[in-house]
Each structure stands twice: as C-alpha cells, then as structure tokens.
C-alpha cells in the first residue's frame, strides 16, 4: 500500500465516531515504536514531522524511514507536516513526498491566515496525488519549536468564523483551540475544555473533520517514573483521557500527541540507565525507549482514539 493522504481516514473516522492518532516522529526508534503499535492494533496512523524534526533528523532520513515502516507494516500511513510555518516549508514537504501538510497561520490576522492557507491549498490540491491541507483558527498556548505562546496570547476559536474560513480556503481539516495547549504543563488545577465551542463548530461544519492539537494526557505513571529516576517535572498535567474520548466521538478526527511520546521515551531511558549503570550500548536503552513508545501508542489507540481494527 502506498502512503495515503488523510481524506479517506477522516471520512471513516467521522462516521465511525473515532479519531486517528497523529504522532510526532524525530528518529528511527519513535517511528518503529509507533508503527509497531499500529500494526499490532491494525490501526491507521498519521506520522507527523515538525519543522524542528526536519532540522534535527533531515527530511530525507525521516522520509526513507517512514517508507521502510510502510513496507514493514502495509498499513494506511499518512506523512504530515506539523505546524508548517510558511508556504515554502509546505511546498518543500509536498515536493519531498509528504501526503498531507498543515499550514499554521493561527498567529496571523483572519485575512492573512486565509490568504496564506489558500496559497498552500492551491499548490497541494493541484498535485497529481492530492495532498490534504490542515489549517488552524484560534491559538493554543504552550511551546512549539522555539515559539512560546503565553496563555494571555492564546485565544479560543470563534465558531462564527469557521464556515467562512473553510469555504474560502478549501482546507481539508481545521485545527481549533478549545483550551488544550502544547507541552507537559497544560493546566494549573482542574482541566477545562470548551466542548461548547467544539459542538458549535460541529454544527456549523457538518461532516467536516476537526483536529485537536496539544492532546497529550501527560500520563502520570511516566511523570512519576521520570521523577523517580532523577528527573524533575513537578506540576506536569495533561488532558484527561475521558475528555479526549468525548472529543473523538464528536467532530474531532485527528488527535495530536507528542509530549506523551517524549515522556515515555525519556522515562524508559532514565529507568534503564538507573537500573543498569554499567550499560553504554545505545541499543540496550533504546530498545526500552522504543518499547515504551509502542506501549504508549497502543494504549492511545485502544483507550483514547478508538481506531483499533480500522486500518
Ligand atoms: O506542536 C508541537 C510538537 O510537539 C512538535 O514539537 O516543534 O519541538 O518538534 P517540536
Ligand atoms: P502535545 O504537546 O500535547 O503532545 O501536542 C502535540 C501537538 O499538538 C503537535 O502538533
Ligand atoms: Zn500542535
């Protein structure tokens, strides 16, 4: 099976009341852990690559490893640019074989965001293999690459803007801001999401796929494990899984998860090295890290996304 775009995945997810996991990839062990879990659960999966990941690992290395994972699993896999900052980056990813891109104009004015999104949509949709485009309205708090958005600068999506935005741009999916944020410190105190905004967006865009960023649960067992083995992450807190399941049963068809993978990877390495201070072969501790990614993704597929058996 070739790499796929997200169109059919999202149609099925919308109708089926589940979501597809979009997991950030930065190296071979992460790619292998995610795709091994997807294979075990026979689940479709989106592997997403940020600007920072392209800088760290290089586009060609990530692309070739994803192609290897495709050959190894024969699953519906989409390769997606996460938080594309400009037209040039999106074009470079499309030209380099990505099947889906995000153009993130959430920091721009409404009109500037529309203009930039249209430029990417026109390019992406005119390719021989239709490339799907995700855009964003509203602004999440937290850290992405080297950009930190404070909670004062974040803003919820206005439901009265979404129809005009989607109709004028022709984007294939829309990321909205309902109170999630990037990173491992999402809430101080009780977690609150604006489901009223999600429901209103769903009413205004029937059948249309919505994307939820900043959707790690910051699994407490892993935070505890990091703290136990020499780390220091007091106050780390994510989105409760029940809230994500509810979002997946509504219009949300893509749930973005990165921080939970980082936690699993790092916790397993800390644990391994603490328990085996004499180990210095990277294959020893990276095996545990890769297994940690696999188990985390499997848990998400079964308990959060509901996409097990949907490949
Ligand atoms: O939303 C951001 C993702 O977690 C990717 O993070 O830009 O540091 O690779 P990154
Ligand atoms: P988390 O930081 O919650 O994992 O969010 C990841 C994300 O939204 C990537 O685009
Ligand atoms: Zn994001």
mmCIF file of C-alpha atoms and ligand atoms in Angstrom:
data_model
loop_
_atom_site.group_PDB
_atom_site.id
_atom_site.type_symbol
_atom_site.label_atom_id
_atom_site.label_comp_id
_atom_site.label_asym_id
_atom_site.label_seq_id
_atom_site.Cartn_x
_atom_site.Cartn_y
_atom_site.Cartn_z
ATOM 1 C CA UNK A 1 0.000 0.000 0.000
ATOM 2 C CA UNK A 2 1.373 3.494 -0.849
ATOM 3 C CA UNK A 3 1.391 6.393 1.631
ATOM 4 C CA UNK A 4 -2.097 7.886 1.842
ATOM 5 C CA UNK A 5 -3.456 11.372 2.454
ATOM 6 C CA UNK A 6 -5.906 11.941 5.309
ATOM 7 C CA UNK A 7 -9.134 12.290 3.302
ATOM 8 C CA UNK A 8 -10.491 8.763 3.487
ATOM 9 C CA UNK A 9 -9.161 8.197 7.016
ATOM 10 C CA UNK A 10 -11.080 11.240 8.252
ATOM 11 C CA UNK A 11 -14.307 10.377 6.398
ATOM 12 C CA UNK A 12 -14.343 6.958 8.063
ATOM 13 C CA UNK A 13 -13.344 8.365 11.463
ATOM 14 C CA UNK A 14 -16.102 10.996 11.344
ATOM 15 C CA UNK A 15 -18.782 8.462 10.533
ATOM 16 C CA UNK A 16 -17.381 5.900 12.980
ATOM 17 C CA UNK A 17 -17.089 8.349 15.903
ATOM 18 C CA UNK A 18 -13.381 7.718 16.473
ATOM 19 C CA UNK A 19 -10.148 9.620 15.793
ATOM 20 C CA UNK A 20 -6.820 8.919 14.120
ATOM 21 C CA UNK A 21 -3.661 9.448 16.178
ATOM 22 C CA UNK A 22 -1.142 11.896 14.749
ATOM 23 C CA UNK A 23 2.168 11.177 16.425
ATOM 24 C CA UNK A 24 5.307 13.300 16.065
ATOM 25 C CA UNK A 25 8.383 11.499 14.774
ATOM 26 C CA UNK A 26 12.017 12.516 15.186
ATOM 27 C CA UNK A 27 14.089 9.331 14.894
ATOM 28 C CA UNK A 28 14.025 5.654 13.953
ATOM 29 C CA UNK A 29 13.017 4.278 17.359
ATOM 30 C CA UNK A 30 9.990 6.595 17.544
ATOM 31 C CA UNK A 31 8.879 5.654 14.014
ATOM 32 C CA UNK A 32 9.318 1.954 14.746
ATOM 33 C CA UNK A 33 7.549 2.117 18.124
ATOM 34 C CA UNK A 34 4.518 3.925 16.681
ATOM 35 C CA UNK A 35 4.154 1.753 13.608
ATOM 36 C CA UNK A 36 4.675 -1.465 15.551
ATOM 37 C CA UNK A 37 1.759 -0.457 17.801
ATOM 38 C CA UNK A 38 -0.397 0.462 14.791
ATOM 39 C CA UNK A 39 0.402 -2.921 13.239
ATOM 40 C CA UNK A 40 -0.484 -4.801 16.443
ATOM 41 C CA UNK A 41 -3.815 -2.935 16.569
ATOM 42 C CA UNK A 42 -4.404 -2.874 12.788
ATOM 43 C CA UNK A 43 -4.939 0.887 13.032
ATOM 44 C CA UNK A 44 -4.473 3.706 10.508
ATOM 45 C CA UNK A 45 -1.879 6.226 11.648
ATOM 46 C CA UNK A 46 -0.527 9.690 10.868
ATOM 47 C CA UNK A 47 3.213 10.246 11.315
ATOM 48 C CA UNK A 48 3.815 13.945 11.635
ATOM 49 C CA UNK A 49 7.012 15.890 11.219
ATOM 50 C CA UNK A 50 7.608 19.376 12.610
ATOM 51 C CA UNK A 51 9.990 21.999 11.255
ATOM 52 C CA UNK A 52 12.220 21.150 14.239
ATOM 53 C CA UNK A 53 12.137 17.430 13.393
ATOM 54 C CA UNK A 54 13.200 18.175 9.815
ATOM 55 C CA UNK A 55 16.079 20.268 11.151
ATOM 56 C CA UNK A 56 17.093 17.572 13.664
ATOM 57 C CA UNK A 57 16.867 14.443 11.507
ATOM 58 C CA UNK A 58 16.718 15.853 7.933
ATOM 59 C CA UNK A 59 13.717 15.401 5.667
ATOM 60 C CA UNK A 60 15.257 12.624 3.600
ATOM 61 C CA UNK A 61 16.148 10.427 6.601
ATOM 62 C CA UNK A 62 12.645 10.694 8.072
ATOM 63 C CA UNK A 63 11.026 10.069 4.700
ATOM 64 C CA UNK A 64 13.119 6.971 3.986
ATOM 65 C CA UNK A 65 12.455 5.535 7.456
ATOM 66 C CA UNK A 66 8.722 6.159 7.064
ATOM 67 C CA UNK A 67 8.837 4.400 3.695
ATOM 68 C CA UNK A 68 10.553 1.478 5.436
ATOM 69 C CA UNK A 69 7.815 1.414 8.092
ATOM 70 C CA UNK A 70 5.215 1.372 5.327
ATOM 71 C CA UNK A 71 6.876 -1.610 3.690
ATOM 72 C CA UNK A 72 7.151 -3.338 7.050
ATOM 73 C CA UNK A 73 3.521 -2.826 8.117
ATOM 74 C CA UNK A 74 1.393 -2.392 4.971
ATOM 75 C CA UNK A 75 -0.944 -0.057 6.889
ATOM 76 C CA UNK A 76 -2.673 3.167 5.796
ATOM 77 C CA UNK A 77 0.012 5.662 6.871
ATOM 78 C CA UNK A 78 -0.088 9.406 6.154
ATOM 79 C CA UNK A 79 3.029 11.553 6.467
ATOM 80 C CA UNK A 80 2.100 15.038 7.542
ATOM 81 C CA UNK A 81 3.881 18.357 8.115
ATOM 82 C CA UNK A 82 3.044 19.551 11.641
ATOM 83 C CA UNK A 83 2.726 23.324 12.174
ATOM 84 C CA UNK A 84 4.008 24.338 8.738
ATOM 85 C CA UNK A 85 5.176 27.919 9.287
ATOM 86 C CA UNK A 86 5.048 29.205 5.692
ATOM 87 C CA UNK A 87 4.298 28.336 2.054
ATOM 88 C CA UNK A 88 7.952 27.462 1.277
ATOM 89 C CA UNK A 89 8.137 24.814 4.015
ATOM 90 C CA UNK A 90 4.805 23.303 2.956
ATOM 91 C CA UNK A 91 5.918 23.242 -0.693
ATOM 92 C CA UNK A 92 9.211 21.623 0.199
ATOM 93 C CA UNK A 93 7.388 18.871 2.144
ATOM 94 C CA UNK A 94 4.872 18.306 -0.657
ATOM 95 C CA UNK A 95 7.669 18.137 -3.246
ATOM 96 C CA UNK A 96 9.513 15.759 -0.906
ATOM 97 C CA UNK A 97 6.674 13.215 -0.753
ATOM 98 C CA UNK A 98 4.509 14.226 2.219
ATOM 99 C CA UNK A 99 0.873 13.288 1.675
ATOM 100 C CA UNK A 100 -0.539 15.935 3.992
ATOM 101 C CA UNK A 101 0.566 19.322 5.345
ATOM 102 C CA UNK A 102 -0.513 21.769 7.995
ATOM 103 C CA UNK A 103 -0.221 25.461 7.327
ATOM 104 C CA UNK A 104 -0.366 27.207 10.679
ATOM 105 C CA UNK A 105 -1.500 30.789 10.265
ATOM 106 C CA UNK A 106 -3.093 30.913 13.697
ATOM 107 C CA UNK A 107 -0.847 33.848 14.732
ATOM 108 C CA UNK A 108 -1.893 35.914 11.683
ATOM 109 C CA UNK A 109 -4.975 38.072 11.176
ATOM 110 C CA UNK A 110 -8.060 36.297 9.803
ATOM 111 C CA UNK A 111 -7.458 37.670 6.285
ATOM 112 C CA UNK A 112 -3.709 36.931 6.324
ATOM 113 C CA UNK A 113 -4.401 33.392 7.564
ATOM 114 C CA UNK A 114 -6.910 32.893 4.722
ATOM 115 C CA UNK A 115 -4.510 34.233 2.080
ATOM 116 C CA UNK A 116 -1.615 32.020 3.237
ATOM 117 C CA UNK A 117 -3.842 28.934 3.546
ATOM 118 C CA UNK A 118 -5.271 29.426 0.022
ATOM 119 C CA UNK A 119 -1.746 29.529 -1.429
ATOM 120 C CA UNK A 120 -0.880 26.182 0.182
ATOM 121 C CA UNK A 121 -4.251 24.601 -0.713
ATOM 122 C CA UNK A 122 -3.890 25.577 -4.374
ATOM 123 C CA UNK A 123 -0.444 24.010 -4.559
ATOM 124 C CA UNK A 124 -1.332 20.894 -2.539
ATOM 125 C CA UNK A 125 -4.580 20.120 -4.350
ATOM 126 C CA UNK A 126 -3.088 20.544 -7.810
ATOM 127 C CA UNK A 127 -0.527 17.760 -7.310
ATOM 128 C CA UNK A 128 -1.048 14.516 -9.212
ATOM 129 C CA UNK A 129 -1.515 12.821 -5.823
ATOM 130 C CA UNK A 130 -3.940 15.108 -3.956
ATOM 131 C CA UNK A 131 -2.187 16.377 -0.800
ATOM 132 C CA UNK A 132 -4.527 17.227 2.087
ATOM 133 C CA UNK A 133 -4.180 20.516 3.965
ATOM 134 C CA UNK A 134 -4.883 21.235 7.635
ATOM 135 C CA UNK A 135 -5.259 24.868 8.736
ATOM 136 C CA UNK A 136 -5.741 26.433 12.173
ATOM 137 C CA UNK A 137 -8.095 29.051 13.588
ATOM 138 C CA UNK A 138 -7.656 30.162 17.192
ATOM 139 C CA UNK A 139 -4.373 29.927 19.066
ATOM 140 C CA UNK A 140 -3.124 27.328 21.536
ATOM 141 C CA UNK A 141 -0.853 28.200 24.441
ATOM 142 C CA UNK A 142 2.428 26.340 25.035
ATOM 143 C CA UNK A 143 5.723 25.681 23.277
ATOM 144 C CA UNK A 144 6.155 24.687 19.628
ATOM 145 C CA UNK A 145 9.643 24.610 18.224
ATOM 146 C CA UNK A 146 11.235 27.809 19.500
ATOM 147 C CA UNK A 147 7.941 29.724 19.717
ATOM 148 C CA UNK A 148 6.346 30.039 23.154
ATOM 149 C CA UNK A 149 2.749 31.250 23.269
ATOM 150 C CA UNK A 150 1.728 32.543 26.700
ATOM 151 C CA UNK A 151 -1.766 31.831 27.986
ATOM 152 C CA UNK A 152 -2.547 35.581 27.641
ATOM 153 C CA UNK A 153 -1.709 35.407 23.926
ATOM 154 C CA UNK A 154 -3.716 32.243 23.321
ATOM 155 C CA UNK A 155 -7.319 32.513 22.122
ATOM 156 C CA UNK A 156 -10.279 30.208 21.633
ATOM 157 C CA UNK A 157 -11.608 29.638 18.122
ATOM 158 C CA UNK A 158 -14.660 31.771 17.271
ATOM 159 C CA UNK A 159 -17.290 29.377 15.829
ATOM 160 C CA UNK A 160 -18.806 32.195 13.765
ATOM 161 C CA UNK A 161 -15.579 32.363 11.695
ATOM 162 C CA UNK A 162 -15.165 28.700 10.752
ATOM 163 C CA UNK A 163 -17.608 28.402 7.823
ATOM 164 C CA UNK A 164 -16.199 31.424 6.027
ATOM 165 C CA UNK A 165 -12.642 30.224 6.670
ATOM 166 C CA UNK A 166 -13.237 26.703 5.359
ATOM 167 C CA UNK A 167 -15.340 27.827 2.396
ATOM 168 C CA UNK A 168 -12.873 30.475 1.277
ATOM 169 C CA UNK A 169 -9.707 28.408 1.747
ATOM 170 C CA UNK A 170 -10.867 24.915 0.742
ATOM 171 C CA UNK A 171 -8.726 23.396 3.531
ATOM 172 C CA UNK A 172 -9.418 19.698 4.201
ATOM 173 C CA UNK A 173 -9.406 19.843 8.012
ATOM 174 C CA UNK A 174 -9.325 22.533 10.661
ATOM 175 C CA UNK A 175 -7.448 22.680 13.972
ATOM 176 C CA UNK A 176 -9.340 24.622 16.605
ATOM 177 C CA UNK A 177 -8.443 25.969 20.055
ATOM 178 C CA UNK A 178 -10.734 24.804 22.868
ATOM 179 C CA UNK A 179 -8.336 25.002 25.815
ATOM 180 C CA UNK A 180 -5.656 22.393 25.135
ATOM 181 C CA UNK A 181 -2.037 23.545 24.914
ATOM 182 C CA UNK A 182 1.292 22.157 23.752
ATOM 183 C CA UNK A 183 3.771 20.597 26.158
ATOM 184 C CA UNK A 184 3.626 18.819 29.523
ATOM 185 C CA UNK A 185 2.166 21.650 31.652
ATOM 186 C CA UNK A 186 -1.312 22.220 30.285
ATOM 187 C CA UNK A 187 -3.489 23.096 33.263
ATOM 188 C CA UNK A 188 -2.960 24.530 36.700
ATOM 189 C CA UNK A 189 -5.651 22.808 38.731
ATOM 190 C CA UNK A 190 -8.726 21.356 37.077
ATOM 191 C CA UNK A 191 -8.582 20.568 33.342
ATOM 192 C CA UNK A 192 -11.169 22.539 31.392
ATOM 193 C CA UNK A 193 -12.032 22.210 27.711
ATOM 194 C CA UNK A 194 -14.622 24.302 25.848
ATOM 195 C CA UNK A 195 -16.798 21.497 24.450
ATOM 196 C CA UNK A 196 -19.455 24.116 23.720
ATOM 197 C CA UNK A 197 -17.089 25.569 21.073
ATOM 198 C CA UNK A 198 -16.380 22.133 19.589
ATOM 199 C CA UNK A 199 -20.100 21.327 19.426
ATOM 200 C CA UNK A 200 -20.943 24.659 17.810
ATOM 201 C CA UNK A 201 -18.147 24.221 15.236
ATOM 202 C CA UNK A 202 -19.514 20.727 14.536
ATOM 203 C CA UNK A 203 -22.999 22.145 13.934
ATOM 204 C CA UNK A 204 -21.673 24.781 11.549
ATOM 205 C CA UNK A 205 -19.491 22.331 9.600
ATOM 206 C CA UNK A 206 -21.460 19.062 9.430
ATOM 207 C CA UNK A 207 -19.345 16.101 8.335
ATOM 208 C CA UNK A 208 -16.151 18.170 8.417
ATOM 209 C CA UNK A 209 -13.020 16.846 10.219
ATOM 210 C CA UNK A 210 -11.726 18.855 13.175
ATOM 211 C CA UNK A 211 -8.200 18.497 14.602
ATOM 212 C CA UNK A 212 -7.192 18.693 18.257
ATOM 213 C CA UNK A 213 -3.615 19.772 18.994
ATOM 214 C CA UNK A 214 -1.981 19.676 22.410
ATOM 215 C CA UNK A 215 -3.786 16.444 23.236
ATOM 216 C CA UNK A 216 -1.279 14.548 25.355
ATOM 217 C CA UNK A 217 -2.627 13.281 28.657
ATOM 218 C CA UNK A 218 0.824 13.579 30.268
ATOM 219 C CA UNK A 219 0.348 10.074 31.635
ATOM 220 C CA UNK A 220 1.033 10.328 35.415
ATOM 221 C CA UNK A 221 2.840 6.956 35.614
ATOM 222 C CA UNK A 222 5.525 8.253 33.266
ATOM 223 C CA UNK A 223 5.867 11.612 35.020
ATOM 224 C CA UNK A 224 6.254 9.694 38.271
ATOM 225 C CA UNK A 225 8.860 7.398 36.652
ATOM 226 C CA UNK A 226 10.844 10.399 35.365
ATOM 227 C CA UNK A 227 10.774 11.999 38.807
ATOM 228 C CA UNK A 228 11.737 8.693 40.455
ATOM 229 C CA UNK A 229 14.813 8.251 38.270
ATOM 230 C CA UNK A 230 16.415 11.660 38.588
ATOM 231 C CA UNK A 231 14.077 13.924 36.594
ATOM 232 C CA UNK A 232 12.187 16.914 37.886
ATOM 233 C CA UNK A 233 8.769 17.672 36.400
ATOM 234 C CA UNK A 234 6.569 18.868 39.253
ATOM 235 C CA UNK A 235 3.101 20.014 38.226
ATOM 236 C CA UNK A 236 3.103 18.268 34.829
ATOM 237 C CA UNK A 237 -0.526 17.766 33.761
ATOM 238 C CA UNK A 238 -2.354 16.875 30.552
ATOM 239 C CA UNK A 239 -5.806 16.398 29.077
ATOM 240 C CA UNK A 240 -7.824 13.686 30.861
ATOM 241 C CA UNK A 241 -8.410 10.683 28.590
ATOM 242 C CA UNK A 242 -12.181 10.795 29.052
ATOM 243 C CA UNK A 243 -12.220 14.290 27.518
ATOM 244 C CA UNK A 244 -10.254 13.074 24.500
ATOM 245 C CA UNK A 245 -12.627 10.136 24.020
ATOM 246 C CA UNK A 246 -15.534 12.569 24.079
ATOM 247 C CA UNK A 247 -13.819 14.825 21.505
ATOM 248 C CA UNK A 248 -13.172 11.772 19.288
ATOM 249 C CA UNK A 249 -16.860 10.830 19.432
ATOM 250 C CA UNK A 250 -17.745 14.362 18.218
ATOM 251 C CA UNK A 251 -16.220 16.073 15.157
ATOM 252 C CA UNK A 252 -12.561 15.546 16.132
ATOM 253 C CA UNK A 253 -10.966 13.128 13.630
ATOM 254 C CA UNK A 254 -7.256 13.796 14.341
ATOM 255 C CA UNK A 255 -5.681 13.925 17.790
ATOM 256 C CA UNK A 256 -2.092 15.198 18.012
ATOM 257 C CA UNK A 257 0.224 13.537 20.510
ATOM 258 C CA UNK A 258 3.881 14.334 21.031
ATOM 259 C CA UNK A 259 4.578 15.088 24.707
ATOM 260 C CA UNK A 260 3.351 11.653 25.867
ATOM 261 C CA UNK A 261 5.847 10.034 23.483
ATOM 262 C CA UNK A 262 8.654 12.213 24.786
ATOM 263 C CA UNK A 263 7.744 11.263 28.358
ATOM 264 C CA UNK A 264 7.654 7.531 27.605
ATOM 265 C CA UNK A 265 10.953 7.636 25.693
ATOM 266 C CA UNK A 266 12.766 9.643 28.358
ATOM 267 C CA UNK A 267 11.293 7.773 31.330
ATOM 268 C CA UNK A 268 12.359 4.403 29.902
ATOM 269 C CA UNK A 269 15.910 5.616 29.268
ATOM 270 C CA UNK A 270 16.198 7.146 32.742
ATOM 271 C CA UNK A 271 14.920 3.910 34.296
ATOM 272 C CA UNK A 272 17.192 1.700 32.214
ATOM 273 C CA UNK A 273 20.342 3.654 32.989
ATOM 274 C CA UNK A 274 19.476 3.952 36.683
ATOM 275 C CA UNK A 275 18.982 0.178 36.909
ATOM 276 C CA UNK A 276 21.988 -0.681 34.719
ATOM 277 C CA UNK A 277 24.690 1.895 35.438
ATOM 278 C CA UNK A 278 27.231 -0.253 33.571
ATOM 279 C CA UNK A 279 25.318 -0.165 30.243
ATOM 280 C CA UNK A 280 26.683 2.000 27.499
ATOM 281 C CA UNK A 281 25.439 0.274 24.339
ATOM 282 C CA UNK A 282 22.680 2.574 22.988
ATOM 283 C CA UNK A 283 20.796 -0.450 21.645
ATOM 284 C CA UNK A 284 20.162 -1.597 25.216
ATOM 285 C CA UNK A 285 18.416 1.532 26.494
ATOM 286 C CA UNK A 286 16.916 2.493 23.133
ATOM 287 C CA UNK A 287 15.180 -0.891 22.982
ATOM 288 C CA UNK A 288 13.347 0.027 26.191
ATOM 289 C CA UNK A 289 12.606 3.515 24.830
ATOM 290 C CA UNK A 290 11.178 2.073 21.600
ATOM 291 C CA UNK A 291 9.058 -0.432 23.554
ATOM 292 C CA UNK A 292 7.821 2.453 25.712
ATOM 293 C CA UNK A 293 6.678 4.321 22.593
ATOM 294 C CA UNK A 294 4.958 1.168 21.303
ATOM 295 C CA UNK A 295 3.072 0.596 24.564
ATOM 296 C CA UNK A 296 2.066 4.257 24.844
ATOM 297 C CA UNK A 297 0.728 4.349 21.265
ATOM 298 C CA UNK A 298 -1.106 1.063 21.731
ATOM 299 C CA UNK A 299 -2.715 2.466 24.856
ATOM 300 C CA UNK A 300 -3.801 5.586 22.925
ATOM 301 C CA UNK A 301 -5.228 3.571 20.025
ATOM 302 C CA UNK A 302 -7.281 1.323 22.302
ATOM 303 C CA UNK A 303 -8.261 3.603 25.181
ATOM 304 C CA UNK A 304 -8.340 7.100 23.694
ATOM 305 C CA UNK A 305 -8.678 7.132 19.890
ATOM 306 C CA UNK A 306 -10.922 4.118 19.311
ATOM 307 C CA UNK A 307 -9.257 3.338 15.948
ATOM 308 C CA UNK A 308 -8.158 -0.234 16.689
ATOM 309 C CA UNK A 309 -9.094 -2.528 13.776
ATOM 310 C CA UNK A 310 -9.929 0.421 11.479
ATOM 311 C CA UNK A 311 -6.968 0.080 9.045
HETATM 312 O O1 LIG B 1 3.301 21.035 18.448
HETATM 313 C C1 LIG B 1 4.498 20.795 18.512
HETATM 314 C C2 LIG B 1 5.005 19.407 18.513
HETATM 315 O O2 LIG B 1 5.041 18.913 19.824
HETATM 316 C C3 LIG B 1 6.328 19.347 17.845
HETATM 317 O O3 LIG B 1 7.326 19.863 18.662
HETATM 318 O O4 LIG B 1 8.339 21.560 17.150
HETATM 319 O O5 LIG B 1 9.566 20.729 19.191
HETATM 320 O O6 LIG B 1 9.250 19.244 17.193
HETATM 321 P P1 LIG B 1 8.711 20.375 18.007
HETATM 322 P P1 LIG B 2 1.231 17.650 22.926
HETATM 323 O O1 LIG B 2 2.335 18.575 23.344
HETATM 324 O O2 LIG B 2 0.064 17.744 23.846
HETATM 325 O O3 LIG B 2 1.676 16.258 22.734
HETATM 326 O O4 LIG B 2 0.688 18.172 21.490
HETATM 327 C C1 LIG B 2 1.349 17.822 20.303
HETATM 328 C C2 LIG B 2 0.866 18.596 19.131
HETATM 329 O O5 LIG B 2 -0.151 19.261 19.131
HETATM 330 C C3 LIG B 2 1.680 18.507 17.922
HETATM 331 O O6 LIG B 2 1.199 19.330 16.906
HETATM 332 ZN ZN1 LIG B 3 0.316 21.145 17.625
#
